[in-house]
Amino acid sequence: MYSVATRVCAVLLVLYAMYFARSLFVPIVTSMFAYLTLRPIVRQTRKFGVPPSVSAAAVMALLGGLLALATYLVIDPARDVIAEAPANIAIAKERLSFVIEKIEYFNRATDEMTTTDTDGVKEVNEPVPVEVKLAAWSTNLSILNGTGNLVSFLGVSGVLLYFLLATGDDLLRNVMRALPTLTARKQLIGVVENVQEGLGSYLAQVTAINIGLGVAVGLAMWGLEMPTPVLWGVMAMLLNFIPMVGALCGALVIFLVTLVNFEASYYAFIVAGVYVTLTTIEGQFITPSILGRSLEMSPVLVFLSVVTWGWMWGMMGVFLSVPILIAARMVCEQYSGMKSLAAVLGGRVEET
C-alpha cells in the first residue's frame, strides 16, 4: 500500500516539475524526439564517410529551408486574415444572429429566474459598467514576450538538436559505459532502438498522410472558390497532427471563413462538410490501413494524452502528446516490471 502511494506521489511531483519548468522541458523533449526520428539519417551518411557534424548541419539546413518555405507560403494570407479579423467577426455575428438571438433569449430567461426572490418580486440590480484599458506599452510587451518565447524555443531546440545529431551517439555510449550490468546496457539499447523505430515510423507515415490531406483540402478549397486555398491546405496538414481535436478546430475555422466570405449562409455548411468528409476519410480509412495494428492506440488514451499534455505544455504539448504516448509504450515493452502498463497502452506483450 505504501509502495503504491509513494509511486503515485513521485509521479505527481514529476508532473508538477514538468509543468512548472515547461519552458525548459518543452524544447528539450522536442529536440530529443526529433533526434530519435532523424538519427537514422546521420547514421546512414556515416557509412559513406560523412562526418556526423557535417550531416547534422545538412539536416538542420534542410529543416530550416522547409520551415522558411512554409512561412513564405502562408505569411501573406495569414497576415491578411489577421488584419481583417475584427471586421470578419462583426460579419459572422450578423449572419449568425438567428443563433445568437436564441442564446441571448435563453440567457435573459435564466437571469430572470435567478433574480426573482421568494415572493415573486424581481430584484433588479443594475450592473456598474467597468472598462479596463491596458496601457499601450503593456500590450506591446506581451507581444514581444510571445515573439521572444517563440524565438528562444526555436533557438534552444535547433541548437540542441544539432548537438544531439552530431554527438548524441557518443553521449549514448558514455551512458552505456556508466551502467553496471550487461543486461542494463542491452535494455537501454532496446529502448533507444524501439523508440527510434516507433517514432520514426509513426512520424514519417503520419507526415506523408497529412501532406496528402493538405493537398486534398487545398484543392477542394480552390474548387469551392475559397480565398487563400494554400493557407487552408497548410492549416489542415498541421492541425491533423493533433488527433481528433485538430479536425474539429479546422472545420470550425473553415466554417467561419466561409460564412464571412460568401453571402449564402448555407454555403458555410457545405464547405465545412467537405472539410469534415476529407478528414473523416483520412482518419477512419487511410490512416488505420497505413499504420496498421503495430501503431494502433486506444482513442481514449490518445484523447487523455492530448488533454493532459495540452494542459501542461500548451500547443506544443498537444503536438507532442502522441509521440510521448508512443515512447512510453516502447519503453514499457522493454522492462519486465512494466509489461502490464505496456499492455494497457496497446504494446506487444508475449503471453506466458
mmCIF file with all atom_site columns, C-alpha atoms in Angstrom, residues 199-210 287 290-292 294-295:
data_model
loop_
_atom_site.group_PDB
_atom_site.id
_atom_site.type_symbol
_atom_site.label_atom_id
_atom_site.label_alt_id
_atom_site.label_comp_id
_atom_site.label_asym_id
_atom_site.label_entity_id
_atom_site.label_seq_id
_atom_site.pdbx_PDB_ins_code
_atom_site.Cartn_x
_atom_site.Cartn_y
_atom_site.Cartn_z
_atom_site.occupancy
_atom_site.B_iso_or_equiv
_atom_site.pdbx_formal_charge
_atom_site.auth_seq_id
_atom_site.auth_comp_id
_atom_site.auth_asym_id
_atom_site.auth_atom_id
_atom_site.pdbx_PDB_model_num
ATOM 1  C CA . LEU A 1 199 ? 8.668  7.373  -33.594 1.00 0.00 ? 199 LEU A CA 1
ATOM 2  C CA . GLY A 1 200 ? 10.365 7.335  -36.985 1.00 0.00 ? 200 GLY A CA 1
ATOM 3  C CA . SER A 1 201 ? 7.761  5.047  -38.495 1.00 0.00 ? 201 SER A CA 1
ATOM 4  C CA . TYR A 1 202 ? 4.849  6.952  -36.958 1.00 0.00 ? 202 TYR A CA 1
ATOM 5  C CA . LEU A 1 203 ? 6.037  10.467 -37.816 1.00 0.00 ? 203 LEU A CA 1
ATOM 6  C CA . ALA A 1 204 ? 7.154  9.557  -41.342 1.00 0.00 ? 204 ALA A CA 1
ATOM 7  C CA . GLN A 1 205 ? 3.872  7.881  -42.213 1.00 0.00 ? 205 GLN A CA 1
ATOM 8  C CA . VAL A 1 206 ? 1.686  10.468 -40.490 1.00 0.00 ? 206 VAL A CA 1
ATOM 9  C CA . THR A 1 207 ? 3.598  13.326 -42.120 1.00 0.00 ? 207 THR A CA 1
ATOM 10 C CA . ALA A 1 208 ? 3.094  11.776 -45.561 1.00 0.00 ? 208 ALA A CA 1
ATOM 11 C CA . ILE A 1 209 ? -0.607 11.264 -44.834 1.00 0.00 ? 209 ILE A CA 1
ATOM 12 C CA . ASN A 1 210 ? -1.015 14.819 -43.574 1.00 0.00 ? 210 ASN A CA 1
ATOM 13 C CA . THR A 1 287 ? -4.502 6.241  -41.594 1.00 0.00 ? 287 THR A CA 1
ATOM 14 C CA . ILE A 1 290 ? -1.300 2.537  -43.466 1.00 0.00 ? 290 ILE A CA 1
ATOM 15 C CA . LEU A 1 291 ? -0.227 2.498  -39.825 1.00 0.00 ? 291 LEU A CA 1
ATOM 16 C CA . GLY A 1 292 ? -1.580 -0.978 -39.168 1.00 0.00 ? 292 GLY A CA 1
ATOM 17 C CA . SER A 1 294 ? 1.576  -2.098 -34.742 1.00 0.00 ? 294 SER A CA 1
ATOM 18 C CA . LEU A 1 295 ? 0.926  1.579  -34.022 1.00 0.00 ? 295 LEU A CA 1
#
